[in-house]
Tab-separated table of C-alpha atoms in Angstrom:
chain	number	residue	atom	x	y	z
A	981	UNK	CA	-120.646	-35.260	82.442
A	982	UNK	CA	-122.295	-37.517	85.042
A	983	UNK	CA	-120.501	-40.474	83.403
A	984	UNK	CA	-116.984	-38.981	83.630
A	985	UNK	CA	-115.813	-41.333	86.379
A	986	UNK	CA	-118.304	-44.144	85.810
A	987	UNK	CA	-116.650	-47.415	84.835
A	988	UNK	CA	-120.013	-49.121	84.097
A	989	UNK	CA	-120.944	-46.296	81.714
A	990	UNK	CA	-117.553	-46.534	80.013
A	991	UNK	CA	-118.036	-50.295	79.628
A	992	UNK	CA	-121.456	-49.750	78.006
A	993	UNK	CA	-120.018	-47.182	75.575
A	994	UNK	CA	-117.157	-49.537	74.701
A	995	UNK	CA	-119.605	-52.399	74.266
A	996	UNK	CA	-121.812	-50.422	71.885
A	997	UNK	CA	-118.828	-49.272	69.821
A	998	UNK	CA	-117.407	-52.791	69.640
A	999	UNK	CA	-120.697	-54.263	68.438
A	1000	UNK	CA	-121.549	-51.563	65.896
A	1001	UNK	CA	-117.991	-51.596	64.511
A	1002	UNK	CA	-118.862	-55.027	63.107
A	1003	UNK	CA	-121.781	-53.568	61.148
A	1004	UNK	CA	-121.797	-51.676	57.866
A	1005	UNK	CA	-125.336	-50.913	56.745
A	1006	UNK	CA	-127.083	-47.654	55.761
A	1007	UNK	CA	-129.887	-48.451	58.198
A	1008	UNK	CA	-127.576	-48.667	61.224
A	1009	UNK	CA	-126.505	-45.459	62.952
A	1010	UNK	CA	-122.738	-45.082	62.761
A	1011	UNK	CA	-121.002	-44.936	66.144
A	1012	UNK	CA	-117.396	-43.924	66.705
A	1013	UNK	CA	-114.892	-44.843	69.392
A	1014	UNK	CA	-115.818	-43.375	72.800
A	1015	UNK	CA	-113.770	-40.492	74.162
A	1016	UNK	CA	-112.897	-39.872	77.788
A	1017	UNK	CA	-112.069	-36.320	78.778
A	1018	UNK	CA	-111.595	-34.514	82.091
A	1019	UNK	CA	-115.142	-33.169	82.115
A	1020	UNK	CA	-117.209	-35.690	80.153
A	1021	UNK	CA	-117.353	-39.135	78.582
A	1022	UNK	CA	-118.627	-39.026	75.009
A	1023	UNK	CA	-119.903	-41.625	72.550
A	1024	UNK	CA	-119.687	-39.834	69.169
A	1025	UNK	CA	-122.206	-40.830	66.510
A	1026	UNK	CA	-123.666	-39.625	63.250
A	1027	UNK	CA	-126.210	-36.817	63.628
A	1028	UNK	CA	-129.784	-37.974	63.015
A	1029	UNK	CA	-131.796	-34.830	62.397
A	1030	UNK	CA	-135.284	-36.291	62.062
A	1031	UNK	CA	-136.029	-37.283	65.661
A	1032	UNK	CA	-137.094	-40.841	66.429
A	1033	UNK	CA	-139.980	-43.226	65.836
A	1034	UNK	CA	-142.006	-42.041	68.816
A	1035	UNK	CA	-143.510	-39.436	66.504
A	1036	UNK	CA	-144.908	-42.242	64.338
A	1037	UNK	CA	-147.098	-43.795	67.043
A	1038	UNK	CA	-150.655	-44.062	65.760
A	1039	UNK	CA	-149.734	-43.270	62.151
A	1040	UNK	CA	-151.209	-45.092	59.170
A	1041	UNK	CA	-149.889	-48.600	58.622
A	1042	UNK	CA	-148.918	-47.568	55.086
A	1043	UNK	CA	-146.454	-45.114	56.657
A	1044	UNK	CA	-145.303	-47.468	59.420
A	1045	UNK	CA	-144.682	-50.615	57.357
A	1046	UNK	CA	-142.035	-49.113	55.023
A	1047	UNK	CA	-140.075	-48.012	58.112
A	1048	UNK	CA	-140.372	-51.468	59.669
A	1049	UNK	CA	-139.196	-53.069	56.426
A	1050	UNK	CA	-136.081	-50.885	56.477
A	1051	UNK	CA	-135.497	-51.751	60.145
A	1052	UNK	CA	-135.887	-55.455	59.348
A	1053	UNK	CA	-133.229	-55.092	56.632
A	1054	UNK	CA	-130.823	-53.470	59.115
A	1055	UNK	CA	-131.505	-56.261	61.609
A	1056	UNK	CA	-131.000	-58.887	58.914
A	1057	UNK	CA	-127.546	-57.406	58.346
A	1058	UNK	CA	-126.809	-57.410	62.078
A	1059	UNK	CA	-127.890	-61.032	62.355
A	1060	UNK	CA	-125.635	-61.959	59.420
A	1061	UNK	CA	-122.778	-60.597	61.549
A	1062	UNK	CA	-124.119	-62.548	64.558
A	1063	UNK	CA	-125.207	-59.402	66.418
A	1064	UNK	CA	-128.564	-59.240	68.238
A	1065	UNK	CA	-129.941	-55.781	69.134
A	1066	UNK	CA	-132.269	-56.801	72.023
A	1067	UNK	CA	-133.777	-53.340	72.653
A	1068	UNK	CA	-136.166	-52.464	69.831
A	1069	UNK	CA	-138.313	-49.541	70.913
A	1070	UNK	CA	-139.327	-46.298	69.140
A	1071	UNK	CA	-136.716	-44.142	70.894
A	1072	UNK	CA	-133.959	-46.460	69.640
A	1073	UNK	CA	-134.790	-45.936	65.970
A	1074	UNK	CA	-133.692	-42.482	64.830
A	1075	UNK	CA	-134.614	-40.756	61.586
A	1076	UNK	CA	-132.251	-38.965	59.250
A	1077	UNK	CA	-133.068	-35.661	57.559
A	1078	UNK	CA	-134.950	-37.510	54.810
A	1079	UNK	CA	-137.013	-39.535	57.289
A	1080	UNK	CA	-135.140	-42.812	56.773
A	1081	UNK	CA	-134.817	-44.992	59.893
A	1082	UNK	CA	-131.463	-45.578	61.564
A	1083	UNK	CA	-131.199	-48.413	64.066
A	1084	UNK	CA	-129.425	-47.060	67.146
A	1085	UNK	CA	-128.440	-47.934	70.718
A	1086	UNK	CA	-126.773	-51.336	70.718
A	1087	UNK	CA	-125.905	-50.838	74.383
A	1088	UNK	CA	-128.071	-53.831	75.344
A	1089	UNK	CA	-126.961	-55.828	72.304
A	1090	UNK	CA	-124.974	-59.032	72.327
A	1091	UNK	CA	-123.237	-61.479	70.067
A	1092	UNK	CA	-125.460	-64.391	69.108
A	1093	UNK	CA	-125.290	-67.087	71.768
A	1094	UNK	CA	-123.904	-64.697	74.375
A	1095	UNK	CA	-125.488	-65.055	77.807
A	1096	UNK	CA	-123.785	-61.990	79.212
A	1097	UNK	CA	-125.540	-59.996	81.886
A	1098	UNK	CA	-125.230	-56.736	80.005
A	1099	UNK	CA	-127.498	-53.710	80.361
A	1100	UNK	CA	-131.170	-54.714	80.162
A	1101	UNK	CA	-133.291	-53.481	77.304
A	1102	UNK	CA	-136.854	-52.263	77.581
A	1103	UNK	CA	-138.889	-54.955	79.373
A	1104	UNK	CA	-141.871	-54.299	77.094
A	1105	UNK	CA	-139.963	-55.232	73.930
A	1106	UNK	CA	-137.854	-58.052	75.393
A	1107	UNK	CA	-138.765	-61.591	74.397
A	1108	UNK	CA	-139.718	-64.110	77.108
A	1109	UNK	CA	-136.378	-65.825	76.450
A	1110	UNK	CA	-134.438	-62.603	76.954
A	1111	UNK	CA	-136.314	-61.890	80.186
A	1112	UNK	CA	-135.422	-65.399	81.351
A	1113	UNK	CA	-131.721	-64.703	80.790
A	1114	UNK	CA	-131.282	-67.125	77.904
A	1115	UNK	CA	-128.466	-66.591	75.358
A	1116	UNK	CA	-129.093	-63.939	72.699
A	1117	UNK	CA	-130.789	-65.193	69.524
A	1118	UNK	CA	-132.122	-63.471	66.359
A	1119	UNK	CA	-135.566	-64.661	67.480
A	1120	UNK	CA	-135.302	-62.089	70.296
A	1121	UNK	CA	-135.188	-59.308	67.707
A	1122	UNK	CA	-138.065	-60.847	65.750
A	1123	UNK	CA	-140.130	-60.588	68.931
A	1124	UNK	CA	-138.765	-57.072	69.499
A	1125	UNK	CA	-139.788	-55.982	65.998
A	1126	UNK	CA	-143.273	-57.299	66.721
A	1127	UNK	CA	-143.381	-55.265	69.924
A	1128	UNK	CA	-142.207	-52.205	67.988
A	1129	UNK	CA	-144.899	-52.719	65.332
A	1130	UNK	CA	-147.516	-53.221	68.060
A	1131	UNK	CA	-146.522	-49.964	69.754
A	1132	UNK	CA	-146.430	-47.898	66.569
A	1133	UNK	CA	-149.817	-49.163	65.417
A	1134	UNK	CA	-151.619	-48.986	68.780
A	1135	UNK	CA	-149.721	-46.244	70.605
A	1136	UNK	CA	-148.403	-48.452	73.401
A	1137	UNK	CA	-146.298	-51.639	73.693
A	1138	UNK	CA	-147.677	-55.087	74.579
A	1139	UNK	CA	-148.655	-55.583	78.236
A	1140	UNK	CA	-148.233	-51.854	78.964
A	1141	UNK	CA	-148.337	-50.232	81.545
A	1142	UNK	CA	-147.826	-52.918	84.223
A	1143	UNK	CA	-144.684	-54.955	83.560
A	1144	UNK	CA	-144.999	-58.541	84.728
A	1145	UNK	CA	-142.413	-61.040	83.456
A	1146	UNK	CA	-144.693	-63.971	84.331
A	1147	UNK	CA	-147.527	-62.609	82.189
A	1148	UNK	CA	-145.178	-61.953	79.281
A	1149	UNK	CA	-143.855	-65.515	79.543
A	1150	UNK	CA	-147.219	-67.278	79.813
A	1151	UNK	CA	-150.159	-65.142	78.665
A	1152	UNK	CA	-151.118	-64.359	75.069
A	1153	UNK	CA	-150.314	-60.824	73.968
A	1154	UNK	CA	-153.445	-58.648	74.296
A	1155	UNK	CA	-155.146	-58.220	70.954
A	1156	UNK	CA	-153.754	-55.320	68.946
A	1157	UNK	CA	-156.112	-52.337	68.930
A	1158	UNK	CA	-154.699	-50.101	66.237
A	1159	UNK	CA	-155.318	-46.366	66.226
A	1160	UNK	CA	-156.143	-46.513	62.521
A	1161	UNK	CA	-157.586	-49.404	60.509
A	1162	UNK	CA	-155.171	-52.159	59.515
A	1163	UNK	CA	-155.695	-55.233	57.327
A	1164	UNK	CA	-156.300	-58.517	59.167
A	1165	UNK	CA	-153.162	-59.976	57.586
A	1166	UNK	CA	-151.040	-57.363	59.378
A	1167	UNK	CA	-152.663	-58.098	62.728
A	1168	UNK	CA	-151.897	-61.795	62.203
A	1169	UNK	CA	-148.274	-61.005	61.339
A	1170	UNK	CA	-147.779	-58.971	64.527
A	1171	UNK	CA	-149.216	-61.861	66.561
A	1172	UNK	CA	-146.849	-64.245	64.783
A	1173	UNK	CA	-143.842	-62.062	65.591
A	1174	UNK	CA	-144.910	-62.010	69.253
A	1175	UNK	CA	-145.223	-65.783	69.639
A	1176	UNK	CA	-144.010	-67.038	73.025
A	1177	UNK	CA	-141.438	-69.491	71.680
A	1178	UNK	CA	-138.698	-68.473	69.267
A	1179	UNK	CA	-139.342	-71.499	67.026
A	1180	UNK	CA	-142.959	-70.336	66.603
A	1181	UNK	CA	-141.932	-66.938	65.160
A	1182	UNK	CA	-140.916	-66.216	61.552
A	1183	UNK	CA	-137.542	-67.856	60.866
A	1184	UNK	CA	-135.634	-64.780	59.629
A	1185	UNK	CA	-135.873	-61.030	59.234
A	1186	UNK	CA	-135.899	-61.541	55.459
A	1187	UNK	CA	-139.074	-63.575	55.873
A	1188	UNK	CA	-140.591	-60.770	57.976
A	1189	UNK	CA	-139.677	-58.064	55.439
A	1190	UNK	CA	-141.097	-60.125	52.566
A	1191	UNK	CA	-144.367	-60.605	54.423
A	1192	UNK	CA	-144.615	-56.873	55.180
A	1193	UNK	CA	-143.957	-56.057	51.534
A	1194	UNK	CA	-146.669	-58.506	50.495
A	1195	UNK	CA	-149.139	-56.896	52.915
A	1196	UNK	CA	-148.440	-53.475	51.418
A	1197	UNK	CA	-148.863	-54.765	47.866
A	1198	UNK	CA	-152.035	-56.704	48.663
A	1199	UNK	CA	-153.779	-53.890	50.519
A	1200	UNK	CA	-152.994	-50.760	48.524
A	1201	UNK	CA	-156.682	-49.826	48.453
A	1202	UNK	CA	-157.410	-50.862	52.045
A	1203	UNK	CA	-157.132	-47.374	53.567
A	1204	UNK	CA	-159.220	-45.754	50.842
A	1205	UNK	CA	-161.876	-48.434	51.243
A	1206	UNK	CA	-161.901	-47.949	55.029
A	1207	UNK	CA	-162.231	-44.181	54.631
A	1208	UNK	CA	-165.097	-44.620	52.147
A	1209	UNK	CA	-166.889	-47.001	54.515
A	1210	UNK	CA	-166.518	-44.560	57.409
A	1211	UNK	CA	-167.835	-41.704	55.262
A	1212	UNK	CA	-170.831	-43.764	54.125
A	1213	UNK	CA	-171.622	-44.744	57.705
A	1214	UNK	CA	-171.467	-41.118	58.847
A	1215	UNK	CA	-173.678	-40.046	55.948
A	1216	UNK	CA	-176.240	-42.745	56.807
A	1217	UNK	CA	-176.305	-41.622	60.448
A	1218	UNK	CA	-176.819	-37.982	59.435
């Protein structure tokens, strides 16, 4: 109801509807045309009953990677329609009743090449180029997916808690300290996604998804081996 007479809020709702209307993918939350009534302004959307990705912070990488692969597929579709999300954070990925991810909240999104001064996304998942006000590019979302992976694996986004645009633009991302063991290849992939320059990141979301699939296939026994090592160490100490 606080948005009833807010033109900026209405513009954001219209913007999100306009962008998502160009998308048709099972991994993108469906949004309908906004409605303005006497007591409230409403942006109708499909009900996502499973909460959002914040509940997956610190989970096993074998549970996180399949979700990220699905998100990468949804972003690949968006990029094929020249739409860049620009706000990839756990609260913007909802889960349906079966636990499948639904990419949501395109309010900060833009058409590729657009340099509009639309609503800002989360500063912790924004690429250095986005923070500098450069036109929207798919490489922004590749960085954003890296920030999302970093947060889910470690519990917090890169450079958290003190936001400093200069540090994000110039300093290497602090080394990922995952809550649970991860294979070195995954740590390297996250660093690659978070490269400072767009040309230094993976070229497409398809490339990212393929690499994540390969990591899962190559490390099926990694968690079991890590658990066995931890158990042996504890037994030796006792």
